[in-house]
mmCIF file of C-alpha atoms in Angstrom:
data_model
loop_
_atom_site.group_PDB
_atom_site.id
_atom_site.type_symbol
_atom_site.label_atom_id
_atom_site.label_comp_id
_atom_site.label_asym_id
_atom_site.label_seq_id
_atom_site.Cartn_x
_atom_site.Cartn_y
_atom_site.Cartn_z
ATOM 1 C CA LYS A 21 114.319 95.740 98.013
ATOM 2 C CA PRO A 22 111.154 94.045 96.429
ATOM 3 C CA GLY A 23 110.632 94.843 92.842
ATOM 4 C CA THR A 24 114.018 96.100 91.962
ATOM 5 C CA SER A 25 115.332 93.256 90.106
ATOM 6 C CA HIS A 26 115.095 89.873 88.893
ATOM 7 C CA GLU A 27 117.912 88.496 90.938
ATOM 8 C CA GLN A 28 117.383 84.866 92.019
ATOM 9 C CA ALA A 29 118.559 83.436 95.112
ATOM 10 C CA THR A 30 118.364 85.832 97.860
ATOM 11 C CA GLY A 31 116.618 84.764 101.243
ATOM 12 C CA SER A 32 117.411 81.972 103.738
ATOM 13 C CA ALA A 33 114.211 79.842 103.437
ATOM 14 C CA GLY A 34 115.027 76.475 102.291
ATOM 15 C CA ALA A 35 117.849 75.399 100.428
ATOM 16 C CA LEU A 36 118.872 76.550 97.062
ATOM 17 C CA LEU A 37 119.700 73.980 94.541
ATOM 18 C CA ASP A 38 121.949 73.923 91.581
ATOM 19 C CA ALA A 39 118.873 72.108 89.617
ATOM 20 C CA GLN A 40 116.527 74.510 87.689
ATOM 21 C CA ASP A 41 112.958 74.078 87.035
ATOM 22 C CA PRO A 42 112.113 73.795 82.898
ATOM 23 C CA THR A 43 112.163 77.806 82.539
ATOM 24 C CA GLY A 44 115.740 77.908 83.963
ATOM 25 C CA HIS A 45 114.525 79.468 87.803
ATOM 26 C CA ARG A 46 116.700 77.436 90.759
ATOM 27 C CA LEU A 47 115.043 75.197 92.824
ATOM 28 C CA ARG A 48 114.624 76.282 96.435
ATOM 29 C CA GLU A 49 114.163 72.743 98.646
ATOM 30 C CA ILE A 50 111.975 72.851 101.410
ATOM 31 C CA PRO A 51 110.896 69.742 103.815
ATOM 32 C CA ALA A 52 107.578 68.111 102.704
ATOM 33 C CA GLU A 53 105.745 68.800 105.940
ATOM 34 C CA GLY A 54 103.916 71.722 105.843
ATOM 35 C CA ALA A 55 105.226 72.394 102.293
ATOM 36 C CA PRO A 56 102.779 75.004 99.819
ATOM 37 C CA GLU A 57 100.702 72.795 97.805
ATOM 38 C CA VAL A 58 98.756 74.271 94.621
ATOM 39 C CA ARG A 59 95.937 72.778 92.815
ATOM 40 C CA LEU A 60 94.675 73.790 89.018
ATOM 41 C CA ALA A 61 91.135 73.859 87.463
ATOM 42 C CA ALA A 62 90.109 75.572 84.253
ATOM 43 C CA ARG A 63 86.168 76.266 83.181
ATOM 44 C CA SER A 64 85.040 77.418 79.897
ATOM 45 C CA ASP A 65 83.917 80.877 80.107
ATOM 46 C CA SER A 66 80.505 81.456 78.327
ATOM 47 C CA GLU A 67 81.672 84.144 76.133
ATOM 48 C CA ASP A 68 85.552 83.740 75.985
ATOM 49 C CA GLY A 69 88.231 80.924 76.824
ATOM 50 C CA TRP A 70 88.727 79.713 80.230
ATOM 51 C CA ASN A 71 88.335 80.978 83.840
ATOM 52 C CA VAL A 72 91.672 79.324 85.523
ATOM 53 C CA GLN A 73 91.595 78.778 89.545
ATOM 54 C CA LEU A 74 94.413 78.100 91.359
ATOM 55 C CA THR A 75 93.809 76.614 94.930
ATOM 56 C CA VAL A 76 96.887 76.519 97.510
ATOM 57 C CA GLU A 77 97.505 75.673 100.728
ATOM 58 C CA ASN A 78 100.127 76.777 102.892
ATOM 59 C CA PHE A 79 100.828 79.611 100.506
ATOM 60 C CA ARG A 80 100.219 83.188 100.042
ATOM 61 C CA PHE A 81 100.368 85.655 97.112
ATOM 62 C CA THR A 82 102.889 88.558 97.884
ATOM 63 C CA PRO A 83 102.677 90.928 94.842
ATOM 64 C CA ASP A 84 103.959 93.669 96.746
ATOM 65 C CA SER A 85 107.243 91.680 97.812
ATOM 66 C CA THR A 86 108.170 90.402 94.178
ATOM 67 C CA GLY A 87 111.922 90.879 93.736
ATOM 68 C CA GLY A 88 112.586 90.704 97.443
ATOM 69 C CA ALA A 89 113.911 87.674 99.225
ATOM 70 C CA ALA A 90 112.696 84.623 99.645
ATOM 71 C CA LEU A 91 109.812 84.013 102.560
ATOM 72 C CA PRO A 92 108.382 80.830 103.859
ATOM 73 C CA GLY A 93 104.891 80.238 102.153
ATOM 74 C CA ALA A 94 105.042 83.260 100.238
ATOM 75 C CA GLY A 95 105.171 84.260 96.327
ATOM 76 C CA HIS A 96 103.720 84.394 93.091
ATOM 77 C CA ALA A 97 102.972 81.277 90.327
ATOM 78 C CA HIS A 98 103.404 80.642 86.549
ATOM 79 C CA LEU A 99 101.098 79.670 84.255
ATOM 80 C CA GLU A 100 102.484 77.645 81.300
ATOM 81 C CA LEU A 101 100.986 75.946 78.218
ATOM 82 C CA ASP A 102 103.046 73.441 76.748
ATOM 83 C CA GLY A 103 105.916 74.921 78.724
ATOM 84 C CA ARG A 104 105.409 78.251 77.329
ATOM 85 C CA THR A 105 104.947 80.800 80.015
ATOM 86 C CA LEU A 106 101.744 82.688 79.681
ATOM 87 C CA ALA A 107 101.733 84.867 82.441
ATOM 88 C CA ARG A 108 102.889 85.451 86.070
ATOM 89 C CA LEU A 109 99.744 85.119 88.306
ATOM 90 C CA TYR A 110 99.270 87.204 91.654
ATOM 91 C CA GLY A 111 95.880 85.695 92.926
ATOM 92 C CA PRO A 112 94.130 82.663 92.292
ATOM 93 C CA TRP A 113 92.036 83.510 89.351
ATOM 94 C CA PHE A 114 93.204 84.201 85.501
ATOM 95 C CA HIS A 115 91.208 84.309 82.553
ATOM 96 C CA LEU A 116 92.794 82.588 79.725
ATOM 97 C CA PRO A 117 91.595 84.040 76.204
ATOM 98 C CA ALA A 118 90.701 81.366 73.671
ATOM 99 C CA ALA A 119 92.962 83.266 71.432
ATOM 100 C CA GLN A 120 96.384 82.297 73.091
ATOM 101 C CA VAL A 121 95.152 78.500 72.758
ATOM 102 C CA PRO A 122 95.711 77.110 69.231
ATOM 103 C CA GLU A 123 93.370 74.178 68.349
ATOM 104 C CA GLY A 124 94.258 71.019 69.802
ATOM 105 C CA ALA A 125 95.126 69.144 73.123
ATOM 106 C CA HIS A 126 97.675 70.856 75.316
ATOM 107 C CA THR A 127 98.750 70.921 79.085
ATOM 108 C CA LEU A 128 98.075 73.688 81.238
ATOM 109 C CA THR A 129 100.736 73.709 84.195
ATOM 110 C CA VAL A 130 101.209 76.042 87.408
ATOM 111 C CA ARG A 131 104.036 76.292 89.115
ATOM 112 C CA LEU A 132 104.902 78.112 92.631
ATOM 113 C CA TYR A 133 107.748 80.591 93.244
ATOM 114 C CA ALA A 134 109.191 82.489 96.019
ATOM 115 C CA ASP A 135 109.583 86.391 96.018
ATOM 116 C CA ASP A 136 113.175 86.255 94.735
ATOM 117 C CA HIS A 137 112.016 84.321 91.618
ATOM 118 C CA THR A 138 113.356 80.875 92.929
ATOM 119 C CA ALA A 139 110.755 77.779 92.374
ATOM 120 C CA TRP A 140 109.728 76.060 95.338
ATOM 121 C CA ALA A 141 110.722 72.520 95.357
ATOM 122 C CA VAL A 142 110.239 69.385 97.404
ATOM 123 C CA ALA A 143 112.353 66.271 97.213
ATOM 124 C CA GLY A 144 113.907 68.119 94.121
ATOM 125 C CA LYS A 145 110.683 68.520 92.132
ATOM 126 C CA PRO A 146 108.976 72.043 91.587
ATOM 127 C CA ILE A 147 105.756 72.121 93.405
ATOM 128 C CA GLU A 148 103.178 72.475 90.469
ATOM 129 C CA SER A 149 99.587 71.300 89.065
ATOM 130 C CA ALA A 150 98.977 70.306 85.390
ATOM 131 C CA LEU A 151 95.919 70.264 83.585
ATOM 132 C CA PRO A 152 94.884 68.979 80.064
ATOM 133 C CA LEU A 153 93.151 71.656 78.101
ATOM 134 C CA THR A 154 91.902 70.610 74.671
ATOM 135 C CA ALA A 155 90.731 73.801 72.329
ATOM 136 C CA SER A 156 88.373 73.280 69.329
ATOM 137 C CA ALA A 157 88.376 74.948 66.072
ATOM 138 C CA ALA A 158 85.514 77.198 67.393
ATOM 139 C CA THR A 159 87.233 78.112 70.833
ATOM 140 C CA SER A 160 90.375 78.874 69.388
ATOM 141 C CA GLY A 161 89.131 81.306 66.888
ATOM 142 C CA GLN A 162 87.582 83.373 69.614
ATOM 143 C CA ALA A 163 89.466 86.607 70.740
ATOM 144 C CA GLY A 164 87.204 88.692 73.282
ATOM 145 C CA HIS A 165 83.627 89.206 74.435
ATOM 146 C CA GLY A 166 82.233 89.703 71.258
ATOM 147 C CA HIS A 167 84.095 86.555 69.679
ATOM 148 C CA THR A 168 86.059 89.055 67.722
ATOM 149 C CA PRO A 169 88.506 87.348 65.649
ATOM 150 C CA GLN A 170 92.084 87.586 66.402
ATOM 151 C CA SER A 171 93.139 89.821 63.533
ATOM 152 C CA ALA A 172 90.437 92.358 64.116
ATOM 153 C CA PRO A 173 92.196 95.589 63.794
ATOM 154 C CA ALA A 174 90.346 97.205 66.590
ATOM 155 C CA SER A 175 92.725 97.836 69.871
ATOM 156 C CA PRO A 176 92.367 96.259 73.179
ATOM 157 C CA PRO A 177 89.677 98.721 75.084
ATOM 158 C CA GLN A 178 92.256 99.190 78.001
ATOM 159 C CA SER A 179 95.056 100.487 75.448
ATOM 160 C CA THR A 180 92.729 104.098 75.110
ATOM 161 C CA PRO A 181 93.141 106.398 78.022
ATOM 162 C CA GLN A 182 90.101 108.085 79.325
ATOM 163 C CA VAL A 183 91.882 110.466 81.646
ATOM 164 C CA PRO A 184 94.814 112.774 80.492
ATOM 165 C CA ALA A 185 98.124 111.609 81.847
ATOM 166 C CA ASP A 186 100.297 113.869 83.779
ATOM 167 C CA ARG A 187 103.202 112.376 82.351
ATOM 168 C CA THR A 188 104.005 109.936 79.254
ATOM 169 C CA VAL A 189 106.709 107.661 78.737
ATOM 170 C CA THR A 190 106.903 105.881 75.229
ATOM 171 C CA LEU A 191 108.919 102.654 74.800
ATOM 172 C CA THR A 192 109.908 100.244 72.128
ATOM 173 C CA VAL A 193 110.611 96.873 71.757
ATOM 174 C CA ARG A 194 112.320 95.403 69.065
ATOM 175 C CA ASP A 195 114.393 92.288 68.569
ATOM 176 C CA GLY A 196 114.681 91.394 72.394
ATOM 177 C CA LYS A 197 115.943 95.110 73.140
ATOM 178 C CA VAL A 198 114.161 98.194 74.808
ATOM 179 C CA THR A 199 114.490 101.491 73.672
ATOM 180 C CA PRO A 200 115.258 103.916 75.116
ATOM 181 C CA ALA A 201 117.049 101.546 77.572
ATOM 182 C CA PRO A 202 115.336 100.565 80.692
ATOM 183 C CA GLY A 203 115.841 103.413 83.297
ATOM 184 C CA ARG A 204 113.836 104.883 86.395
ATOM 185 C CA THR A 205 111.079 107.181 85.952
ATOM 186 C CA GLU A 206 110.238 109.272 89.016
ATOM 187 C CA LEU A 207 106.808 110.149 90.159
ATOM 188 C CA ARG A 208 104.800 112.416 92.866
ATOM 189 C CA ARG A 209 102.216 109.971 94.537
ATOM 190 C CA GLY A 210 98.682 110.693 92.721
ATOM 191 C CA GLU A 211 100.350 111.554 89.430
ATOM 192 C CA ARG A 212 99.020 109.628 86.753
ATOM 193 C CA VAL A 213 101.461 108.201 84.086
ATOM 194 C CA ALA A 214 100.838 106.861 80.693
ATOM 195 C CA LEU A 215 102.760 103.809 79.220
ATOM 196 C CA ARG A 216 102.919 103.909 75.587
ATOM 197 C CA VAL A 217 104.598 100.604 74.447
ATOM 198 C CA THR A 218 105.044 99.302 70.684
ATOM 199 C CA SER A 219 106.168 95.591 70.747
ATOM 200 C CA ASP A 220 107.201 93.870 67.458
ATOM 201 C CA ARG A 221 105.762 90.628 69.086
ATOM 202 C CA ALA A 222 102.515 89.999 70.677
ATOM 203 C CA ASP A 223 103.187 90.058 74.746
ATOM 204 C CA THR A 224 101.841 91.410 78.122
ATOM 205 C CA LEU A 225 102.846 94.013 79.989
ATOM 206 C CA HIS A 226 102.720 94.057 83.921
ATOM 207 C CA VAL A 227 103.357 96.274 86.226
ATOM 208 C CA HIS A 228 104.385 94.909 89.684
ATOM 209 C CA GLY A 229 103.125 96.117 92.509
ATOM 210 C CA TYR A 230 100.289 97.233 91.153
ATOM 211 C CA ASP A 231 99.389 94.557 89.142
ATOM 212 C CA ARG A 232 98.049 95.692 86.333
ATOM 213 C CA GLU A 233 98.431 94.170 83.058
ATOM 214 C CA LEU A 234 98.171 95.557 79.465
ATOM 215 C CA ALA A 235 97.904 92.982 76.195
ATOM 216 C CA LEU A 236 100.392 94.279 73.564
ATOM 217 C CA PRO A 237 99.380 93.398 69.968
ATOM 218 C CA ALA A 238 102.431 92.731 67.463
ATOM 219 C CA GLY A 239 103.287 95.869 66.074
ATOM 220 C CA GLN A 240 100.514 98.074 67.161
ATOM 221 C CA GLU A 241 100.988 101.029 70.140
ATOM 222 C CA ALA A 242 99.217 100.119 73.451
ATOM 223 C CA THR A 243 98.906 102.389 76.251
ATOM 224 C CA LEU A 244 98.244 101.912 80.258
ATOM 225 C CA VAL A 245 97.322 104.891 82.068
ATOM 226 C CA LEU A 246 98.114 104.034 85.638
ATOM 227 C CA THR A 247 97.434 106.448 89.124
ATOM 228 C CA ALA A 248 100.849 106.304 90.951
ATOM 229 C CA ASP A 249 98.834 106.168 94.475
ATOM 230 C CA ARG A 250 101.391 103.650 96.479
ATOM 231 C CA THR A 251 104.998 104.776 97.073
ATOM 232 C CA GLY A 252 107.983 102.426 96.320
ATOM 233 C CA LEU A 253 109.823 101.258 93.508
ATOM 234 C CA PHE A 254 107.916 99.138 90.952
ATOM 235 C CA GLU A 255 108.978 97.325 87.898
ATOM 236 C CA VAL A 256 107.274 96.986 84.574
ATOM 237 C CA GLU A 257 108.055 94.273 82.272
ATOM 238 C CA THR A 258 106.879 92.003 79.609
ATOM 239 C CA HIS A 259 105.688 88.654 80.400
ATOM 240 C CA GLY A 260 106.469 87.004 77.517
ATOM 241 C CA SER A 261 110.005 87.884 76.755
ATOM 242 C CA HIS A 262 110.739 88.723 80.356
ATOM 243 C CA LEU A 263 112.176 92.215 79.485
ATOM 244 C CA VAL A 264 111.866 94.785 82.183
ATOM 245 C CA LEU A 265 110.855 97.910 80.353
ATOM 246 C CA ILE A 266 111.167 100.660 83.134
ATOM 247 C CA GLN A 267 111.041 101.059 86.925
ATOM 248 C CA LEU A 268 108.682 103.379 88.458
ATOM 249 C CA LEU A 269 109.781 105.143 91.476
ATOM 250 C CA VAL A 270 106.555 106.710 93.578
ATOM 251 C CA ARG A 271 107.663 108.909 96.300
#
């Protein structure tokens, strides 16, 4: 079922190849005619970083079915900086904070993936687009709307819950392991759950299906409060380390 695993190679769309993309995902070959296309653009934000835009053709974003079988012309995208994955994208816009881009010249790449995490490909090459991106010393030092230095001790605004949660789940990520071990938490529709996560490295938490994200500062606890208003099974994972933290089963 969608969202239940990160297993690749499910679905009959196209032809599954043994070849892999630079991040280790297998390629799913499709004919050039009618194949998805993607173009990448980045515009400087007036307060911080860049606003990244994806323009796609013959493709639709399907966050609700991530983890399911590959369907033609559907899926999500990965955004990379110099080969390092920054985020998984479920829509055409993404704000790239200046703090994530060191000073100097870089290459920003976006690549299209099927719901089963295989990379769409034509003629043995992944469907992707690349863009040069240069960060100046002033730009790379920004970190937020107030141009606060990255080392500022203040926690991200979204890490402080404003409404009490019905349930709290506390998780720790250290040395590539999740404590307690990834499991499944059952919720009633409408319940509010607080995910309290402490990671030993800077990362980003993502709740599949709800398209909610939370910055995880290294060594600091961050909290995301989520109203479980959609039924189904939803994975919570980290973007950078690609770890599944927990599964939320909403009935």
